[in-house]
mmCIF file of C-alpha atoms in Angstrom:
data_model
loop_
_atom_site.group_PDB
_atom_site.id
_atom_site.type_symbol
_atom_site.label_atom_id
_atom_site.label_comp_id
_atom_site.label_asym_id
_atom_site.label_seq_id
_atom_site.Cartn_x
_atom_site.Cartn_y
_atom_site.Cartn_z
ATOM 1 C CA UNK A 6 0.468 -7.445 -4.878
ATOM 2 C CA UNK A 7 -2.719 -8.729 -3.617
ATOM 3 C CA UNK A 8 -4.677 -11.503 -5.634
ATOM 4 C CA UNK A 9 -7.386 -8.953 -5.943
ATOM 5 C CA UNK A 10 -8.422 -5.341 -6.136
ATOM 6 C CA UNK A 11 -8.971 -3.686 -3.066
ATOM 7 C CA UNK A 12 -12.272 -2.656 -2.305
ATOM 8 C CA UNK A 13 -12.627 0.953 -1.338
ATOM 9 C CA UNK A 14 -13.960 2.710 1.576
ATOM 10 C CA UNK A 15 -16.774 4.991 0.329
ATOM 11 C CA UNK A 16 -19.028 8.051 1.987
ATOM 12 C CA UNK A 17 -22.209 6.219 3.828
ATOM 13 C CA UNK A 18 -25.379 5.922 0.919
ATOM 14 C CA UNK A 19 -22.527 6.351 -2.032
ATOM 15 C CA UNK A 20 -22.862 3.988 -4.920
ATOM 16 C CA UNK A 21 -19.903 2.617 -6.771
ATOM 17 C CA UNK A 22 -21.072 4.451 -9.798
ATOM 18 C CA UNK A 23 -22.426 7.249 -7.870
ATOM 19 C CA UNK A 24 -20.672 10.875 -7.535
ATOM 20 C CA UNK A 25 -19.297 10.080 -4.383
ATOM 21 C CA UNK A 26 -16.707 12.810 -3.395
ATOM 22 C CA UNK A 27 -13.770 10.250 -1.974
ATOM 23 C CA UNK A 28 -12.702 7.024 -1.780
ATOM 24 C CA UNK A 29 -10.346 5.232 -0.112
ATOM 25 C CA UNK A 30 -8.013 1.967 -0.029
ATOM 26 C CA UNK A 31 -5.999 -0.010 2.684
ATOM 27 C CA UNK A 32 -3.512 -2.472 3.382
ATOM 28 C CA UNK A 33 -1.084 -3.516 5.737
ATOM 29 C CA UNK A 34 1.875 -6.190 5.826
ATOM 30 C CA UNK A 35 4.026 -7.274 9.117
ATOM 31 C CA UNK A 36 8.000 -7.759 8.055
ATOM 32 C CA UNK A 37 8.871 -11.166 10.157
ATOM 33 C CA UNK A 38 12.483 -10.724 9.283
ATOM 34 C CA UNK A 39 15.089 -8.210 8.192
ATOM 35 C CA UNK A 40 18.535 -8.859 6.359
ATOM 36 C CA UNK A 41 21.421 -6.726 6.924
ATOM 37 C CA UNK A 42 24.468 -5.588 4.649
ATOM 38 C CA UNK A 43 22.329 -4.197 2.502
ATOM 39 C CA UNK A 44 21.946 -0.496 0.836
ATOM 40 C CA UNK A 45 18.169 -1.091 -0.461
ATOM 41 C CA UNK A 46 14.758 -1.643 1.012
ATOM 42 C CA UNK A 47 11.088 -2.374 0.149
ATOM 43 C CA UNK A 48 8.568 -0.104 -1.181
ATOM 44 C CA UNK A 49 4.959 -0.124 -1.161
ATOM 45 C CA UNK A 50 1.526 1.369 -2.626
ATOM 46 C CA UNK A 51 -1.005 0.936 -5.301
ATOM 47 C CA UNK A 52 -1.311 -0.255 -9.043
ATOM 48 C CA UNK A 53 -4.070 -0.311 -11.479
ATOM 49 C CA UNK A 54 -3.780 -3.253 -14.125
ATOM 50 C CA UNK A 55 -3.728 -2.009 -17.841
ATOM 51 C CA UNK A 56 -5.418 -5.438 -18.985
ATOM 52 C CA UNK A 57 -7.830 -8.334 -18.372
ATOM 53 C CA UNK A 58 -4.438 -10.767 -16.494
ATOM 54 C CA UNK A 59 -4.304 -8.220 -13.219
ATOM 55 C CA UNK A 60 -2.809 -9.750 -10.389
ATOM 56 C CA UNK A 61 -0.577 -11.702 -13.010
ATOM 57 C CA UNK A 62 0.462 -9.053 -14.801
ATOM 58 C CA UNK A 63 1.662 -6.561 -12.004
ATOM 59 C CA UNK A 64 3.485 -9.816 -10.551
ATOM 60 C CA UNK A 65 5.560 -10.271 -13.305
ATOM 61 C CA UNK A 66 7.121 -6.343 -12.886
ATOM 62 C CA UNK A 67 10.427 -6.729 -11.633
ATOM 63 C CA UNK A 68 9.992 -3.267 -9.422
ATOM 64 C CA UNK A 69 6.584 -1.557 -8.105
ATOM 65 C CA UNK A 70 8.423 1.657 -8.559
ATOM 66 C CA UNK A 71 8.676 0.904 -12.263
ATOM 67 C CA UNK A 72 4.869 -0.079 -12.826
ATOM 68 C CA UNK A 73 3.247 2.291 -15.727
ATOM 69 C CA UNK A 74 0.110 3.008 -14.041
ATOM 70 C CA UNK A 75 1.248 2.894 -10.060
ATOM 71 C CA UNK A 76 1.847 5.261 -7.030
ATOM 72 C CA UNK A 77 4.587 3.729 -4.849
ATOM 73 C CA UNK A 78 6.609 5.189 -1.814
ATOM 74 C CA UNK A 79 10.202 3.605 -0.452
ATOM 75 C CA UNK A 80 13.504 2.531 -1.463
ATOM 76 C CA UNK A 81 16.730 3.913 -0.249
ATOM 77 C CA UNK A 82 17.209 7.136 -0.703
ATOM 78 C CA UNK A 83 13.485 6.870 -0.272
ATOM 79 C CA UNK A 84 11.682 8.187 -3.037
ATOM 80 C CA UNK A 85 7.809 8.754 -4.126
ATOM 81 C CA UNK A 86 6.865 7.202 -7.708
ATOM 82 C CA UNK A 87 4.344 7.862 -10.128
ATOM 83 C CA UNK A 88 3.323 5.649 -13.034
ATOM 84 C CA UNK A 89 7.607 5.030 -13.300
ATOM 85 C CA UNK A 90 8.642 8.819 -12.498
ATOM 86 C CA UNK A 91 10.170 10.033 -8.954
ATOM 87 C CA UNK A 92 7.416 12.702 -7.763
ATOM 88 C CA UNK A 93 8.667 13.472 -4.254
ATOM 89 C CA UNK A 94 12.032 13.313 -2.888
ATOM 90 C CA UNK A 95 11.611 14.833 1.189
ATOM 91 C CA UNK A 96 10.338 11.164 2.188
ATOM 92 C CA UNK A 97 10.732 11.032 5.815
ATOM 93 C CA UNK A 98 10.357 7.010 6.160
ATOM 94 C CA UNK A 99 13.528 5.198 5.687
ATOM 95 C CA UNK A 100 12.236 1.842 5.468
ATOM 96 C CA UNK A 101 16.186 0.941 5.895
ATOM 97 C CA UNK A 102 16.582 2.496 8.659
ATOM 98 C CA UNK A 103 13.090 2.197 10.496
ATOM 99 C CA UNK A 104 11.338 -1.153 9.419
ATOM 100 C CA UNK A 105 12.109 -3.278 12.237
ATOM 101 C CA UNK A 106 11.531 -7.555 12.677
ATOM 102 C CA UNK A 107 7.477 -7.466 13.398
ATOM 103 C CA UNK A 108 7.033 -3.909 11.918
ATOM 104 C CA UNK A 109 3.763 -3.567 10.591
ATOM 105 C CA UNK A 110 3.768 -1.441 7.494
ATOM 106 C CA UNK A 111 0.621 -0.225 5.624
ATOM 107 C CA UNK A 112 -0.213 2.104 2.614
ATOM 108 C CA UNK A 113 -3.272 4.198 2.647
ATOM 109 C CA UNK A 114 -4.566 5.757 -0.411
ATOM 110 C CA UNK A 115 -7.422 7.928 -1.081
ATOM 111 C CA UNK A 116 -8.772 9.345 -4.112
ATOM 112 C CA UNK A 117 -10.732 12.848 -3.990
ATOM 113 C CA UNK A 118 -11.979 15.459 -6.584
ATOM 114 C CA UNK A 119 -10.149 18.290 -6.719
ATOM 115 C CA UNK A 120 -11.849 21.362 -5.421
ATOM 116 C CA UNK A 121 -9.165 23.799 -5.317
ATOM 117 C CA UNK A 122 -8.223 23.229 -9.792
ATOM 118 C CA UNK A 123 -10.398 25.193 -12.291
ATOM 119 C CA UNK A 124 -12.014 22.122 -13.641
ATOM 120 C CA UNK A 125 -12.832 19.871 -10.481
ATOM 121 C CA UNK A 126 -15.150 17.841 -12.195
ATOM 122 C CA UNK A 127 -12.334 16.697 -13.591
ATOM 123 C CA UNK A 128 -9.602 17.098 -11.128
ATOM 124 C CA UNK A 129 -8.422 14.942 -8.549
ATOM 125 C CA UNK A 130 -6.394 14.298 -5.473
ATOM 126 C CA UNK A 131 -4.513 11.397 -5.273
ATOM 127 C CA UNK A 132 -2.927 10.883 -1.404
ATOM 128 C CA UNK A 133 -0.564 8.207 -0.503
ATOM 129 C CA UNK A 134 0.167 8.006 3.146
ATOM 130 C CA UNK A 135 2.806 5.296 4.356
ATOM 131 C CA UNK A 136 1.858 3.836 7.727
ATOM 132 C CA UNK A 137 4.330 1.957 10.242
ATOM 133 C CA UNK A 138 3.036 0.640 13.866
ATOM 134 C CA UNK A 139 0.288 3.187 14.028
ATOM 135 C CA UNK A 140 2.292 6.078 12.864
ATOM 136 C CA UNK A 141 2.414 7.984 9.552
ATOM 137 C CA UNK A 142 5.816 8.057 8.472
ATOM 138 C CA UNK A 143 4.959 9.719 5.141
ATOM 139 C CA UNK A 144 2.961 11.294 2.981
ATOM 140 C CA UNK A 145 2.211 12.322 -0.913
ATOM 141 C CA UNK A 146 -0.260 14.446 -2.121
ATOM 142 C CA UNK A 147 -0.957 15.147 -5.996
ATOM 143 C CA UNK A 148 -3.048 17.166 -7.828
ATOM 144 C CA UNK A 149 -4.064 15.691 -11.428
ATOM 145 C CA UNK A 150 -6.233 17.639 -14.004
ATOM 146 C CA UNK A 151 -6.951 17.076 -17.348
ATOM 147 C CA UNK A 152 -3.661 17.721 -19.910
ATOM 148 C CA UNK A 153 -1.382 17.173 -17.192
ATOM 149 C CA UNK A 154 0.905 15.072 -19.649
ATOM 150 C CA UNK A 155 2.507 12.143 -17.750
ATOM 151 C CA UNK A 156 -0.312 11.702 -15.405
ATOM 152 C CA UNK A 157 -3.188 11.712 -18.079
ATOM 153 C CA UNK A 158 -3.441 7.571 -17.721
ATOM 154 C CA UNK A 159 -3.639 7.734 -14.042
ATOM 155 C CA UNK A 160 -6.092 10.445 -14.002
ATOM 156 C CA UNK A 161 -7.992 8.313 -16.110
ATOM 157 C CA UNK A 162 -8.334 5.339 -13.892
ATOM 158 C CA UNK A 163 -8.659 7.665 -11.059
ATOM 159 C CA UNK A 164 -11.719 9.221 -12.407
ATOM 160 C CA UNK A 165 -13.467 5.707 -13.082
ATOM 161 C CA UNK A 166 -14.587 4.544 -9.548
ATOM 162 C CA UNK A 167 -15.204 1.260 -11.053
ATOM 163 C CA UNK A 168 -11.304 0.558 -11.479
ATOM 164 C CA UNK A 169 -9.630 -0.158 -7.782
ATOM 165 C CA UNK A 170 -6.406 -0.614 -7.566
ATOM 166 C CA UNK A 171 -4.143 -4.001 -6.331
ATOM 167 C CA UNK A 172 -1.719 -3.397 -3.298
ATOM 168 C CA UNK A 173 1.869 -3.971 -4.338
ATOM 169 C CA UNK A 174 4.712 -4.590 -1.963
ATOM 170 C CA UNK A 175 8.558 -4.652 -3.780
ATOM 171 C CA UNK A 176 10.550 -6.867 -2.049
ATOM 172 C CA UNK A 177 14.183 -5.688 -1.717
ATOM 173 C CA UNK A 178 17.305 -5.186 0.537
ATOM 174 C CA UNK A 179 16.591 -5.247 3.963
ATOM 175 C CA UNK A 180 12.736 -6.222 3.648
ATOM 176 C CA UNK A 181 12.910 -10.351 1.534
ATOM 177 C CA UNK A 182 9.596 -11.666 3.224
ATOM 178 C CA UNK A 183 5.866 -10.091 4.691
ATOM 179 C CA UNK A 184 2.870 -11.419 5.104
ATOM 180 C CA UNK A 185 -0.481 -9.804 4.901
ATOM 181 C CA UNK A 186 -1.007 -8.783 8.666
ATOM 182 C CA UNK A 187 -4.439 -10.010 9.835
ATOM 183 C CA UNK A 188 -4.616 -8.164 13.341
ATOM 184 C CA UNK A 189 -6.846 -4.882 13.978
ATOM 185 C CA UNK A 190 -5.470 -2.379 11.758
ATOM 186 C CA UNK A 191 -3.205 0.255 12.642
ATOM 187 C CA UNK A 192 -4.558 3.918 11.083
ATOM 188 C CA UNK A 193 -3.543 6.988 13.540
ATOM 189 C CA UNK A 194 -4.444 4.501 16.385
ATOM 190 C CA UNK A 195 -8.337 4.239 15.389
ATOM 191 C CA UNK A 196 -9.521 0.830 13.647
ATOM 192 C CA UNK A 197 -10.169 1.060 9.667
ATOM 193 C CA UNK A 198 -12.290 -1.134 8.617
ATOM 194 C CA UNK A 199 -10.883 -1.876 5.535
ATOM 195 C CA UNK A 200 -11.929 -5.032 3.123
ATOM 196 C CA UNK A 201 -8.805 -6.280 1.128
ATOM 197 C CA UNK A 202 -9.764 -8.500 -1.745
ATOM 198 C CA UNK A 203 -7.710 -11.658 -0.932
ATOM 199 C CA UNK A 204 -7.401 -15.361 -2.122
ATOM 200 C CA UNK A 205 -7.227 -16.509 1.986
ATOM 201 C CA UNK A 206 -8.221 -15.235 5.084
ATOM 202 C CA UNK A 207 -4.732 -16.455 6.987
ATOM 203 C CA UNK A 208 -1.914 -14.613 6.389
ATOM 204 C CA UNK A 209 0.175 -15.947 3.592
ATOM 205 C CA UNK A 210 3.848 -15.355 3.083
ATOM 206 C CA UNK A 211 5.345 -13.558 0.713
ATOM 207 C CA UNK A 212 9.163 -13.632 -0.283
ATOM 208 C CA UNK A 213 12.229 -13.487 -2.954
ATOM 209 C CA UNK A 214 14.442 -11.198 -4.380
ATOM 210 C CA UNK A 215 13.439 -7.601 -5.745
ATOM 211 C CA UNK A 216 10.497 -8.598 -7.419
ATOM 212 C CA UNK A 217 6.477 -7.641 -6.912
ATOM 213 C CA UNK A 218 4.839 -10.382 -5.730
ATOM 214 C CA UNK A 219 1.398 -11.551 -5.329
ATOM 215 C CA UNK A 220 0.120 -12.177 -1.335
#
């Protein structure tokens, strides 16, 4: 995970404790390496931190998918995760099959009110879209509202724009080692200007077994 919450991208003029409409967060990684022989592979997204350790906490999971408050995307069969639960199933990225050595993987997530739900004051959209050299591989959309069971504790740190969420990378299978990639980022071929909240500016490695580690 990173050291740090991300900071979000937020509408021009909107306060982080204003009623902006969206938000969104960013990272990417480049895999220097791949292992073969191997039937399982990384996956990647977001986690909020249920108490005051953070980064410390979410590094001591030993799988992102498995994280109580966390939206993840990967594995093999690929599968989409929320807060421990497979949501989505059609994932078209096979990180097995398509992460390549010097494939630059990123995770986009952004975080909306809810519009089309009865009660969009306190609805929202979460969207997780999986990015590999410049291309969206995948996507995730879900709709949370208040009572929706399972979801309730996301949907509460969704609706506090004071609570940003750490990157988390699970390192497994074909995908041991990244590193945070530092070059211009790669969003649908236009530059994000994204500010991840990192310990170092130079990339720093990040590697082991299937475990969620901190970069």
């Amino acid at each position: 995970c990173t050291s740090r919450p991300l900071l979000p991208e937020m509408p021009a003029g909107a306060g982080r404790r204003g009623r902006a409409t969206s938000r969104r967060y960013f990272f990417e990684v480049q895999v220097p390496e791949v292992a073969k022989g191997t039937t399982e592979s990384m996956s990647l997204g977001f986690a909020w931190s249920a108490g005051a350790s953070g980064a410390a906490e979410l590094a001591s999971a030993k799988t992102a998918r498995g994280l109580p408050l966390a939206l993840v995307v990967g594995g093999d069969l690929p599968r989409a995760y929320c807060c421990g639960r497979v949501v989505g199933t059609e994932i078209g990225w096979r990180p097995i099959l398509h992460v390549r050595e010097g494939s630059v993987v990123g995770a986009v997530l952004e975080v909306s009110r809810c519009a089309a739900l009865p009660d969009s004051e306190q609805a929202f959209r979460a969207s997780l879209a999986v990015l590999q050299d410049g291309s969206k591989r995948a996507e995730v959309v879900m709709d949370l509202e208040p009572g929706s069971g399972d979801d309730a504790a996301l949907l509460g740190v969704l609706s506090d724009p004071s609570l940003d969420p750490y990157g988390v990378v699970e390192l497994c299978g074909n995908v041991r080692r990244v590193q945070l990639y530092s070059g211009p980022p790669h969003v649908h071929g236009q530059l994000l200007q994204a500010r991840v909240g990192i310990g170092t500016e130079a990339p720093s490695p990040l590697g082991g077994g299937n475990a969620v580690s901190c970069f």
